[in-house]
Short mmCIF file of C-alpha atoms and ligand atoms in Angstrom, two decimals:
data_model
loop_
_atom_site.label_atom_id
_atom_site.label_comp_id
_atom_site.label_asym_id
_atom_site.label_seq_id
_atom_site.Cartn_x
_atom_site.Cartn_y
_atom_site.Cartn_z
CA UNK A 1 -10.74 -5.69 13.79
CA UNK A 2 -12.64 -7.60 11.01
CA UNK A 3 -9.75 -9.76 10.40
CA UNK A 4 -8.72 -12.77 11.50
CA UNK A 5 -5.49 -12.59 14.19
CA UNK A 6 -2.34 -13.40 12.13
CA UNK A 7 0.81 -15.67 13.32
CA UNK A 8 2.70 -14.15 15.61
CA UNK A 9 5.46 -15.85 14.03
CA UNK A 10 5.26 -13.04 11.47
CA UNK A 11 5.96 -10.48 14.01
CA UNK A 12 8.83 -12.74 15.90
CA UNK A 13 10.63 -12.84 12.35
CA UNK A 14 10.33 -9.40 11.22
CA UNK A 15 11.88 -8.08 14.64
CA UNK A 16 14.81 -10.48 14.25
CA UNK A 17 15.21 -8.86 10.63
CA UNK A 18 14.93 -5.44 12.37
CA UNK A 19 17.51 -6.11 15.78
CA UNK A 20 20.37 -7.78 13.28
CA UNK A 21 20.95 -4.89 11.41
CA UNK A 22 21.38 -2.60 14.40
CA UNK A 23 24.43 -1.43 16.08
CA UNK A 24 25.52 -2.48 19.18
CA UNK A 25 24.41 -1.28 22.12
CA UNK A 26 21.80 0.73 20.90
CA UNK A 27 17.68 1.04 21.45
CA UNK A 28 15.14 1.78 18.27
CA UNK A 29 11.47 3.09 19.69
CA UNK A 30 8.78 2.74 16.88
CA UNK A 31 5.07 4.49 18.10
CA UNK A 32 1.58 4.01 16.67
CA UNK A 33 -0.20 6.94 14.83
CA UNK A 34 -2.51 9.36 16.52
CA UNK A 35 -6.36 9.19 15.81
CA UNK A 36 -6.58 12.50 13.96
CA UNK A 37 -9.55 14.44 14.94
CA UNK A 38 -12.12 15.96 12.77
CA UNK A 39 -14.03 18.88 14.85
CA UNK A 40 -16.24 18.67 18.40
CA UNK A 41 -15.48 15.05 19.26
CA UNK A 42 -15.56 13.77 15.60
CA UNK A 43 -12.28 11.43 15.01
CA UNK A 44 -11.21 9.38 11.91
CA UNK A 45 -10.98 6.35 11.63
CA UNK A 46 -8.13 4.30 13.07
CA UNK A 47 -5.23 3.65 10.92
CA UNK A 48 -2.04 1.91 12.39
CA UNK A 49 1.57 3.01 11.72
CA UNK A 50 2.53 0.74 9.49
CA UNK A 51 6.26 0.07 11.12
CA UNK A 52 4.75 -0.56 14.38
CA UNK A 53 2.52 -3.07 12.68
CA UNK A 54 5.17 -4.73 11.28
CA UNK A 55 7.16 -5.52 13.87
CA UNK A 56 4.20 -6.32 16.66
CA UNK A 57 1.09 -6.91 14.88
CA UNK A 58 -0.35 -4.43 17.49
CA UNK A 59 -3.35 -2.41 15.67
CA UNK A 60 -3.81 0.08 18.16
CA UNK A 61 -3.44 3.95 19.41
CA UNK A 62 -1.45 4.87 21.96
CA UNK A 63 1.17 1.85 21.67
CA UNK A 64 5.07 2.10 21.63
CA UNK A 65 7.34 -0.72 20.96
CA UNK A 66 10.78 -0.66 22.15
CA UNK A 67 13.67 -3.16 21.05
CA UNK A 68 16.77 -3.00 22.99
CA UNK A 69 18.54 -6.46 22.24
CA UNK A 70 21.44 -5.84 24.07
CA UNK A 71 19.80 -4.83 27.46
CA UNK A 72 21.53 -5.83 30.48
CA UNK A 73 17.83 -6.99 31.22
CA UNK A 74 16.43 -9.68 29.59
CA UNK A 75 13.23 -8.37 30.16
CA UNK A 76 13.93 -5.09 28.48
CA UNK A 77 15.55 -6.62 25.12
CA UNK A 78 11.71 -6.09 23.57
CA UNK A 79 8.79 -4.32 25.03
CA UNK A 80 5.62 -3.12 24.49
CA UNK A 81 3.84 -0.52 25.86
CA UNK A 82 -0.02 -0.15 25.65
CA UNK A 83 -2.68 2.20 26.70
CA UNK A 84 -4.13 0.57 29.87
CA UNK A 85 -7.37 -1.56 29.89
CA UNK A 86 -9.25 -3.91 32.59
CA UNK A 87 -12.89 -4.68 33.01
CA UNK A 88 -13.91 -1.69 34.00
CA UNK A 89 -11.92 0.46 31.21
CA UNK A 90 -13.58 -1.87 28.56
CA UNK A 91 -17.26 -0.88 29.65
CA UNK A 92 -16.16 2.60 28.09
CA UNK A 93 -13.61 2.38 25.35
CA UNK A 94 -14.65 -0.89 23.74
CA UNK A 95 -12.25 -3.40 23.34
CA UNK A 96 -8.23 -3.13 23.84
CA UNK A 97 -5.54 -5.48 24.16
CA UNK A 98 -4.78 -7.06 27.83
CA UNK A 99 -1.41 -8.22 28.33
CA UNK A 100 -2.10 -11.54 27.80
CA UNK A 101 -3.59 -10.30 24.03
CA UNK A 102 -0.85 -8.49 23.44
CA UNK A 103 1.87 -11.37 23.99
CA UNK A 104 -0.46 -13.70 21.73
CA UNK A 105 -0.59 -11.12 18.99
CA UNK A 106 2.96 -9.72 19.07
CA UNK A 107 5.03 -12.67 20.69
CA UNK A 108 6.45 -9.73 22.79
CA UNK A 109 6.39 -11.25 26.58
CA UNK A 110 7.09 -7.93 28.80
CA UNK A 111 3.78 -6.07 28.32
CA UNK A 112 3.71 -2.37 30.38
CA UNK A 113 1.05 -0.16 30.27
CA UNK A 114 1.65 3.23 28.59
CA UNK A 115 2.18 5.88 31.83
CA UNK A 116 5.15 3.31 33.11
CA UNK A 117 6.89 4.37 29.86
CA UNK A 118 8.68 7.49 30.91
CA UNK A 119 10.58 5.96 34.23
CA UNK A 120 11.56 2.74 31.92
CA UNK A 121 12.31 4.56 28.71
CA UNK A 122 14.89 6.62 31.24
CA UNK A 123 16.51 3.25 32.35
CA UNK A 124 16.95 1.79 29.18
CA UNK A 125 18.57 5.12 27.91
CA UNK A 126 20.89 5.24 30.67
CA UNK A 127 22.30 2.00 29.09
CA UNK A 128 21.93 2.60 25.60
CA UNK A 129 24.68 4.42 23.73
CA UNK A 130 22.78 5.77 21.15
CA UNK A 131 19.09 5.44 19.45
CA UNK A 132 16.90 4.65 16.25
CA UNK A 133 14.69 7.13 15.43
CA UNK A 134 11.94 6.39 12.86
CA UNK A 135 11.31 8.97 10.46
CA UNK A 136 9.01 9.03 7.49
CA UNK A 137 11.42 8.95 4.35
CA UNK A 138 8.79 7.58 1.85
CA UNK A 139 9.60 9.61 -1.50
CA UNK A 140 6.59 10.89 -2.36
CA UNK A 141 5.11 11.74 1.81
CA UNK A 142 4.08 15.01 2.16
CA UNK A 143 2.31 15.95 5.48
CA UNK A 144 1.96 19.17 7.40
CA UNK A 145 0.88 16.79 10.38
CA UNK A 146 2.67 16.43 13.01
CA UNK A 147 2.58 12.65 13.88
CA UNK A 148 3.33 10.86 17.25
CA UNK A 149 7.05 10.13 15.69
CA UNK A 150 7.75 13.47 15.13
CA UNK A 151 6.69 14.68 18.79
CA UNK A 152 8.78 11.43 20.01
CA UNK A 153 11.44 12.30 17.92
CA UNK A 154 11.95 16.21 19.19
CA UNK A 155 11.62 15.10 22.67
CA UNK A 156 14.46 12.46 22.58
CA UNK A 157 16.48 15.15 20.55
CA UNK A 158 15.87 17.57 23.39
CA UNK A 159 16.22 14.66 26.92
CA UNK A 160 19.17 12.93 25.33
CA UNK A 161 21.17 15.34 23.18
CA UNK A 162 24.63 13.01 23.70
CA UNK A 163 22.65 10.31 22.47
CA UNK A 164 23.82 8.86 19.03
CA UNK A 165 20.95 8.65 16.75
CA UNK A 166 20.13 6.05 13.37
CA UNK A 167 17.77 6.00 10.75
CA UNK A 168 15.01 3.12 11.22
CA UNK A 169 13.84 4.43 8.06
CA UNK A 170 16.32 2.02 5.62
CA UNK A 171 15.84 -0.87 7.69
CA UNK A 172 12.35 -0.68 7.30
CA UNK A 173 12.22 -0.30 3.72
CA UNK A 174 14.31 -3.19 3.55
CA UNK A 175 12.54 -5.92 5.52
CA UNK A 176 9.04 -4.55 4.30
CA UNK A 177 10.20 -5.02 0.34
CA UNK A 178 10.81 -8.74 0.32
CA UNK A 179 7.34 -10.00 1.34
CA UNK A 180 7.06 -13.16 3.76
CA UNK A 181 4.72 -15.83 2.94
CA UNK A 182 2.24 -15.28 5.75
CA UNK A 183 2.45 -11.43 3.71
CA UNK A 184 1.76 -13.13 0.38
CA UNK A 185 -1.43 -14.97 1.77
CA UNK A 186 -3.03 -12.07 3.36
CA UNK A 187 -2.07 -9.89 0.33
CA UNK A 188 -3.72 -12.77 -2.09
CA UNK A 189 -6.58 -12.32 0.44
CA UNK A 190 -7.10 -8.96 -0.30
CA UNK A 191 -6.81 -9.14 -4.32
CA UNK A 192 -9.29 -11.93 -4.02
CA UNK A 193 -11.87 -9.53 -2.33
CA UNK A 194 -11.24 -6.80 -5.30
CA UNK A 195 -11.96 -9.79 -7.66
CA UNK A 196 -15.29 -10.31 -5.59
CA UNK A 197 -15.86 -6.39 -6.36
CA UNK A 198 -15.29 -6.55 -9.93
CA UNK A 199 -17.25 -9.37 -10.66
CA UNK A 200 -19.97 -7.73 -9.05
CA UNK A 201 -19.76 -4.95 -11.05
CA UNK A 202 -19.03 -6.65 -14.53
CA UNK A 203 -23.06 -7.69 -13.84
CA UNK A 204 -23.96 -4.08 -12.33
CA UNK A 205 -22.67 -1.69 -14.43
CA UNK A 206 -24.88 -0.13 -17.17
CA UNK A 207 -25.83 3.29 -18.92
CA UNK A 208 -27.44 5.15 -16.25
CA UNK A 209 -25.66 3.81 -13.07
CA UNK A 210 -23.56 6.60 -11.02
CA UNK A 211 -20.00 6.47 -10.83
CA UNK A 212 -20.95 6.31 -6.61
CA UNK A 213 -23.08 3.45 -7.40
CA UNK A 214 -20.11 1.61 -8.69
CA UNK A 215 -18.55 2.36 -5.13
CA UNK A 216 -21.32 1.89 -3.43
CA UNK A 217 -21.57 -1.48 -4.69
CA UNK A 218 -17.68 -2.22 -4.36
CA UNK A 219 -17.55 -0.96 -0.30
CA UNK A 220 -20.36 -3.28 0.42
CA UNK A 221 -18.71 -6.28 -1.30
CA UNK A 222 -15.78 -5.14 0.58
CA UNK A 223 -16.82 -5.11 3.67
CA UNK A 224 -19.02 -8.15 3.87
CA UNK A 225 -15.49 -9.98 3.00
CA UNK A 226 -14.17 -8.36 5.95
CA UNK A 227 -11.84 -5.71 4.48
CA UNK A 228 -12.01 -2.53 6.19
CA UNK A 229 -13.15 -0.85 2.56
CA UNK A 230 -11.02 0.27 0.06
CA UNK A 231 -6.94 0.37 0.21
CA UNK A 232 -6.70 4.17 -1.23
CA UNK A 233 -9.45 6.44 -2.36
CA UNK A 234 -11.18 4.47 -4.94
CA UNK A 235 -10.82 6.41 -8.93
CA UNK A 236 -14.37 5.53 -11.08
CA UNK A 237 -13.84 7.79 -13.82
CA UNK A 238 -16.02 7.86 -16.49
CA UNK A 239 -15.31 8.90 -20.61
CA UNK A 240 -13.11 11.32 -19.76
CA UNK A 241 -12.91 11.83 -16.19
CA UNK A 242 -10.31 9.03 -16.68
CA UNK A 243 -7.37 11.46 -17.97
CA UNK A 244 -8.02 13.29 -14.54
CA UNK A 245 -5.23 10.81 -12.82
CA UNK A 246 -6.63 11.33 -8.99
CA UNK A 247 -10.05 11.41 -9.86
CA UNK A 248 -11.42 11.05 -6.84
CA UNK A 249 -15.08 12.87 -6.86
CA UNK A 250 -16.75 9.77 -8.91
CA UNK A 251 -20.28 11.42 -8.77
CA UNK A 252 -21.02 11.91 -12.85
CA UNK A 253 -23.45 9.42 -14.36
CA UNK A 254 -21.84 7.06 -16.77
CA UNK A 255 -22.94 7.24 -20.23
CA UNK A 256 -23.82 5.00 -22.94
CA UNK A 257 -20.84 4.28 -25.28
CA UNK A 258 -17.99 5.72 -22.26
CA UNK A 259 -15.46 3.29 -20.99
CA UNK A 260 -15.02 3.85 -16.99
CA UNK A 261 -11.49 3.50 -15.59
CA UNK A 262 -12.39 1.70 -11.73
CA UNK A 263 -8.69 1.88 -9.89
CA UNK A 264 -10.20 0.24 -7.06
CA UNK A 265 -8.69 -1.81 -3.89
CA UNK A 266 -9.77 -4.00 -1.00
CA UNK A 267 -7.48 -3.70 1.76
CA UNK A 268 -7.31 -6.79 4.09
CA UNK A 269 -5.81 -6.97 7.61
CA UNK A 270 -4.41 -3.45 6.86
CA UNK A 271 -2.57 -4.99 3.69
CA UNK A 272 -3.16 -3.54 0.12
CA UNK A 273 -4.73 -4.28 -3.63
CA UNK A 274 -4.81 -1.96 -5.98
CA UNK A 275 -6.28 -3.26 -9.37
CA UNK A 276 -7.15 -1.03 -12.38
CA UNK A 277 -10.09 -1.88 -14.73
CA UNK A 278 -11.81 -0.61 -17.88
CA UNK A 279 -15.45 -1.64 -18.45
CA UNK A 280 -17.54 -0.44 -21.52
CA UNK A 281 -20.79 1.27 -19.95
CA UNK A 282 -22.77 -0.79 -22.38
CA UNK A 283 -21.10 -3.90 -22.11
CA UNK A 284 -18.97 -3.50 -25.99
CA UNK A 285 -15.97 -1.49 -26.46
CA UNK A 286 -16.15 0.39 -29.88
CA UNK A 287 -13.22 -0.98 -32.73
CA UNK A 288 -10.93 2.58 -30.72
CA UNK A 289 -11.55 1.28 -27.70
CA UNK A 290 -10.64 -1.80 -28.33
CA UNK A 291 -7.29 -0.91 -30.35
CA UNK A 292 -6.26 1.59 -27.07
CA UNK A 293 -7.27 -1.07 -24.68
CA UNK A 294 -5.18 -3.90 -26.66
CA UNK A 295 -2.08 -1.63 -26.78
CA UNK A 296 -1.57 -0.82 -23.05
CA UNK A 297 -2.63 -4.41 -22.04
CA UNK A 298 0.66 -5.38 -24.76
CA UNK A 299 2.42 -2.85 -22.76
CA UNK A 300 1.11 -4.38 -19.31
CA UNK A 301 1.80 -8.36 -20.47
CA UNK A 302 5.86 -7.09 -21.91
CA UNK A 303 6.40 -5.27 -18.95
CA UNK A 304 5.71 -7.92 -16.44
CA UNK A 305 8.19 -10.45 -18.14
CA UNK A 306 10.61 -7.29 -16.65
CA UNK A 307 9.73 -7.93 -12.84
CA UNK A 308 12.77 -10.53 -12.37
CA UNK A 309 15.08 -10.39 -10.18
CA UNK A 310 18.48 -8.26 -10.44
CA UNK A 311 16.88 -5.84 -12.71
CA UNK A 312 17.18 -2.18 -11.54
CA UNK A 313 13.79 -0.12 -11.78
CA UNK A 314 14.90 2.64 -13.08
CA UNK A 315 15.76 0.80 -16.17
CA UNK A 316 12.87 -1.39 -15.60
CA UNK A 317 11.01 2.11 -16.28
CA UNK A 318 13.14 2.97 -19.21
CA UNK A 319 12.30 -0.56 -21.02
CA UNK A 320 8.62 0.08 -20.24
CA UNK A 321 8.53 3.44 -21.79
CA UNK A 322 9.97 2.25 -25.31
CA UNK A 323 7.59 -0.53 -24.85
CA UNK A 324 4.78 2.01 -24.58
CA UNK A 325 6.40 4.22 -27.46
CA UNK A 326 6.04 1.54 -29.98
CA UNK A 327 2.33 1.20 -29.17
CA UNK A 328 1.63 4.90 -29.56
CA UNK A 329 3.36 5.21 -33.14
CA UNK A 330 0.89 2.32 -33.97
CA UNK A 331 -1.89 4.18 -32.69
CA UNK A 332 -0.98 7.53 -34.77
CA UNK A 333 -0.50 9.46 -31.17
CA UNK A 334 3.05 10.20 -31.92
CA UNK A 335 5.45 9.94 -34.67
CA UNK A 336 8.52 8.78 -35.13
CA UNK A 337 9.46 12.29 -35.74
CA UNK A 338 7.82 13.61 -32.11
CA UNK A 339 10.45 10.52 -31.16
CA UNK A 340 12.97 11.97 -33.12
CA UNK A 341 13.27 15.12 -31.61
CA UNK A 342 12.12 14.44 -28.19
CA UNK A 343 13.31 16.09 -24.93
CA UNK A 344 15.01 12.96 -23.15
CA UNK A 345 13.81 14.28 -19.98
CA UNK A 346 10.00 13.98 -20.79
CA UNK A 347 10.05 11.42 -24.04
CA UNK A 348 7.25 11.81 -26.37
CA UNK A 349 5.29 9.01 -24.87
CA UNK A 350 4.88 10.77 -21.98
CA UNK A 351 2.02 13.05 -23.33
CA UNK A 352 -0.19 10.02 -23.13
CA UNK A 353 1.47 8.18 -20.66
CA UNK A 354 2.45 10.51 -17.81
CA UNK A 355 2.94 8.01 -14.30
CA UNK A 356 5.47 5.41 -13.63
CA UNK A 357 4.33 2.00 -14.25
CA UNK A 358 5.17 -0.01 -10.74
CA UNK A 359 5.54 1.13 -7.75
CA UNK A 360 5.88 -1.21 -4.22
CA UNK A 361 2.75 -2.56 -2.67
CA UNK A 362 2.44 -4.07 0.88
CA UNK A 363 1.50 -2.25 3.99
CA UNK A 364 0.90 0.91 2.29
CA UNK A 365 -0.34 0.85 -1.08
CA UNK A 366 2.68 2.93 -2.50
CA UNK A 367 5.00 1.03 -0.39
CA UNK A 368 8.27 1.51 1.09
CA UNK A 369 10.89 -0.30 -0.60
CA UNK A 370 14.12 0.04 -2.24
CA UNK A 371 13.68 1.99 -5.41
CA UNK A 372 17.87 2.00 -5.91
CA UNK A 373 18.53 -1.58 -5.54
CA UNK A 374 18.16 -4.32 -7.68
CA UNK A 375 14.46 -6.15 -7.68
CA UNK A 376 14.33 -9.49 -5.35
CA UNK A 377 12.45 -12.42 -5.41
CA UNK A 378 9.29 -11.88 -2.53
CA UNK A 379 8.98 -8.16 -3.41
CA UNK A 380 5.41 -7.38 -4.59
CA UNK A 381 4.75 -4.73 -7.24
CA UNK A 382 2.22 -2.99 -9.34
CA UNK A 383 2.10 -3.12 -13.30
CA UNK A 384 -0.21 -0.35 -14.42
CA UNK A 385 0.54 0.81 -17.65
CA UNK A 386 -2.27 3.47 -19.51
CA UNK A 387 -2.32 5.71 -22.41
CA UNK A 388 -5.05 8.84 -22.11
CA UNK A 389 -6.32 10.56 -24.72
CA UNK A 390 -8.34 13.52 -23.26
CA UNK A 391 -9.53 14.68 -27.16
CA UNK A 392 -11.37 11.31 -27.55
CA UNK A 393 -13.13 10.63 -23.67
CA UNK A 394 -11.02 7.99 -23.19
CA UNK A 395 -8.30 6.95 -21.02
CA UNK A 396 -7.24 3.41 -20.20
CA UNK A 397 -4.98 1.75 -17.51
CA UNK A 398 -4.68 -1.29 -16.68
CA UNK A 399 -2.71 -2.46 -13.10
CA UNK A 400 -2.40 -6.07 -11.19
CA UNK A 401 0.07 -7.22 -8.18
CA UNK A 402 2.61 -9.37 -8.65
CA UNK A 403 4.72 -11.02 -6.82
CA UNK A 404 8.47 -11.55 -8.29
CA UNK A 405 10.01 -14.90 -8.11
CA UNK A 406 12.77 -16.77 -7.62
CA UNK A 407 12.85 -17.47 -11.93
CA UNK A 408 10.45 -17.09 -14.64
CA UNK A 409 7.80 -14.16 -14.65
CA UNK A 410 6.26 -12.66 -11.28
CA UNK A 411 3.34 -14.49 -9.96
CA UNK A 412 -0.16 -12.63 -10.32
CA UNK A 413 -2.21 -12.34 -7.44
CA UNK A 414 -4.55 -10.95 -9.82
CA UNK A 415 -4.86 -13.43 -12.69
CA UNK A 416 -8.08 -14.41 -12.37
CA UNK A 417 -10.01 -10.98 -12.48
CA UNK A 418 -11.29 -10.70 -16.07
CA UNK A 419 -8.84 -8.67 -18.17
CA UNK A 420 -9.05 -9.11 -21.87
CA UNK A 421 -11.70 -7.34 -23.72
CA UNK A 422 -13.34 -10.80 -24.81
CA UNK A 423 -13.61 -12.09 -20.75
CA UNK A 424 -15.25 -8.46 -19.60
CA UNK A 425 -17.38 -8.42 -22.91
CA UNK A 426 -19.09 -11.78 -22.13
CA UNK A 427 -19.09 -11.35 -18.07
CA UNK A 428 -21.06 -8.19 -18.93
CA UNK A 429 -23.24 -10.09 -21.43
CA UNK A 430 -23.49 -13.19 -19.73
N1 LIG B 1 -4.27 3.53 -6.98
C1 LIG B 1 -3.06 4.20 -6.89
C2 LIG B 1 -2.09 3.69 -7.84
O1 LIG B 1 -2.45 2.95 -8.75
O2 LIG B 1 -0.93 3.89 -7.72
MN1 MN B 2 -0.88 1.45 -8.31
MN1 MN B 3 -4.16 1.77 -8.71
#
């Protein structure tokens, strides 16, 4: 881990959220992720479930927590289990968590190692009228993969079939969309090593450079800040690779008088940034550039006012998108005719402005949250507005994280990343 070992207060709290909302008498089992392979012995990299993190803090394969609060045994009302280590186990796989670890990181006391989980799991079923089962309910997840849920999940289906099952899935959502302060801080963290990226660049970036220079340069600021690397794939889109939404092959050489559109994100103790840019090549945006730039950052300042709480986002989303229309009639890309006789289920902005403009950021860069209820103070989003105009090169978005409040407008974890034209003008020319 390149990050420092967070409060296991964090984890205490978050389990409490979790264990009050279940019913009685009942068990919820959360398990890490595999490490998917590659081919021969080639594996990927590590990445935690992020439910498992959440609740234990444990960033590690092979690890199952189980919270039972109304076990008969007081040892069994939360436990972890974890892939064995000792001296002689660390020689070979590097590294793991002891018991001792475990309880520091987690705050969990009974500690088991992984191949005692079968005979206990059995016991605390025998008890347990019924059990939460934690499948993947994120809106937009799409996987073929079979995970280490999914292989838990049939099994339990086929041992305990007179079992009464429940849906971690809401709960999660829930206690992962109101951020807790120890969140914030290690979210701010993260932002704060994207602002170390961009000012790097904002000094780097010329005619000539390589969109894989750009994140070239970014990974290594990244990772001597101790993030892992980047969030999500990294988009550095020159001219008009930027209309490509998931451009993600950034290997075109960026050109004299192109704007390049860097949606680019530290992550930090497995937490997310995700920051949008757009940087004149040669350090001046053209009087177009300038004008299409100005309008979405309008659209970006109007539509963070909007992230209060009790607002639903669904109108949130309809606000933002008349917003946007008034910005395009200004720039001649529609008419008030196109308005006019517009489909209402794909307005006329949405020819230049095709994506939603927040989405949930925490664990996972498109977090869970809840998208039907209305906003909270402590839930983070996104603001990333952007018109693209394929026929002219040029697409710009702009995004920051923000952090709704009690009152008043959300809080920026990104505010002090150069945004208007005039502050990444004289950073480039400085
Ligand atoms: N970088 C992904 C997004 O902005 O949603
Ligand atoms: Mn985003
Ligand atoms: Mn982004």
């Amino acid at each position: 881990m390149k990050y420092q070992r967070i409060k296991s207060e964090l984890y205490i709290k978050n389990r409490e959220k979790f264990t009050s909302s279940m019913e009685s008498n009942t068990l919820a089992v959360f398990n890490s992720n595999d490490i998917f392979p590659i081919s021969a012995d080639s594996t990927m990299p590590f990445e935690q479930h992020r439910d498992i993190l959440h609740l234990t803090g444990v960033d590690q394969e092979e690890s199952i927590l189980v919270l039972f609060p109304d076990s008969s045994n007081p040892k069994h009302k939360e436990v972890l289990f974890l892939k064995e280590t000792s001296e002689l186990i660390a020689i070979w796989e590097g590294e793991k968590l002891d018991k001792k670890n475990a309880f520091e990181v987690s705050g969990i006391k009974t500690v088991y190692w992984l191949q005692d989980f079968p005979v206990i799991f059995k016991q605390m079923m025998s008890e347990a009228d019924g059990i939460y089962l934690n499948t993947n309910e994120h809106l937009r997840a799409k996987t073929e993969v079979e995970t280490r849920e999914d292989r838990f999940i049939k099994k339990v289906k086929s041992d305990y079939p007179a079992h009464k099952t429940y849906k971690s899935a809401p709960i999660m959502h829930k206690i992962r969309s109101v951020k807790d302060p120890i969140e914030i801080e290690l979210m701010q963290r993260a932002c704060n090593i994207t602002k170390a990226g961009i000012n790097r660049l904002l000094k780097y970036i010329k005619p000539g450079v390589w969109e894989h220079h750009i994140e070239a340069e970014l990974v290594h600021e990244f990772i001597m800040n101790s993030s892992k690397g980047f969030a999500y794939t990294p988009i550095i889109a020159s001219g008009k690779n930027a209309c490509v939404l998931h451009y993600i092959e950034n290997n075109k050489e960026c050109k004299d008088g192109d704007v390049i559109l860097l949606d680019v994100g530290a992550e930090y103790a497995n937490y997310a940034s995700d920051l949008t840019r757009c940087i004149p090549v040669n350090g001046r945006f053209t009087d177009r550039q300038k004008e299409v730039y100005n309008a979405v950052l309008h659209v970006k300042k109007e539509a963070e006012k909007l992230l209060v709480p009790g607002v639903m986002m669904a109108d949130y989303h309809k606000q933002v998108g008349h917003l946007m229309e008034e910005q395009l009639v200004n720039l001649k890309l529609i008419s008030l005719d196109d308005i006019k006789n517009q489909n209402p289920d794909w307005p006329a902005y949405k020819k230049y402005f095709m994506h939603g403009t927040s989405h949930f950021i925490g664990l996972d860069t498109h977090d869970v949250g809840l998208w039907n209820e209305p906003i909270e103070a402590g839930m983070v989003f996104t603001c990333e507005p952007g018109i693209y105009i394929p026929e002219e090169g040029l697409g710009i978005r702009l995004e920051d994280d923000l952090v709704v409040q009690q009152s008043g407008s959300p809080f920026n974890l990104m505010s002090d990343i150069p945004l208007e034209v005039e502050e990444i003008e004289d950073a480039m020319n400085s």
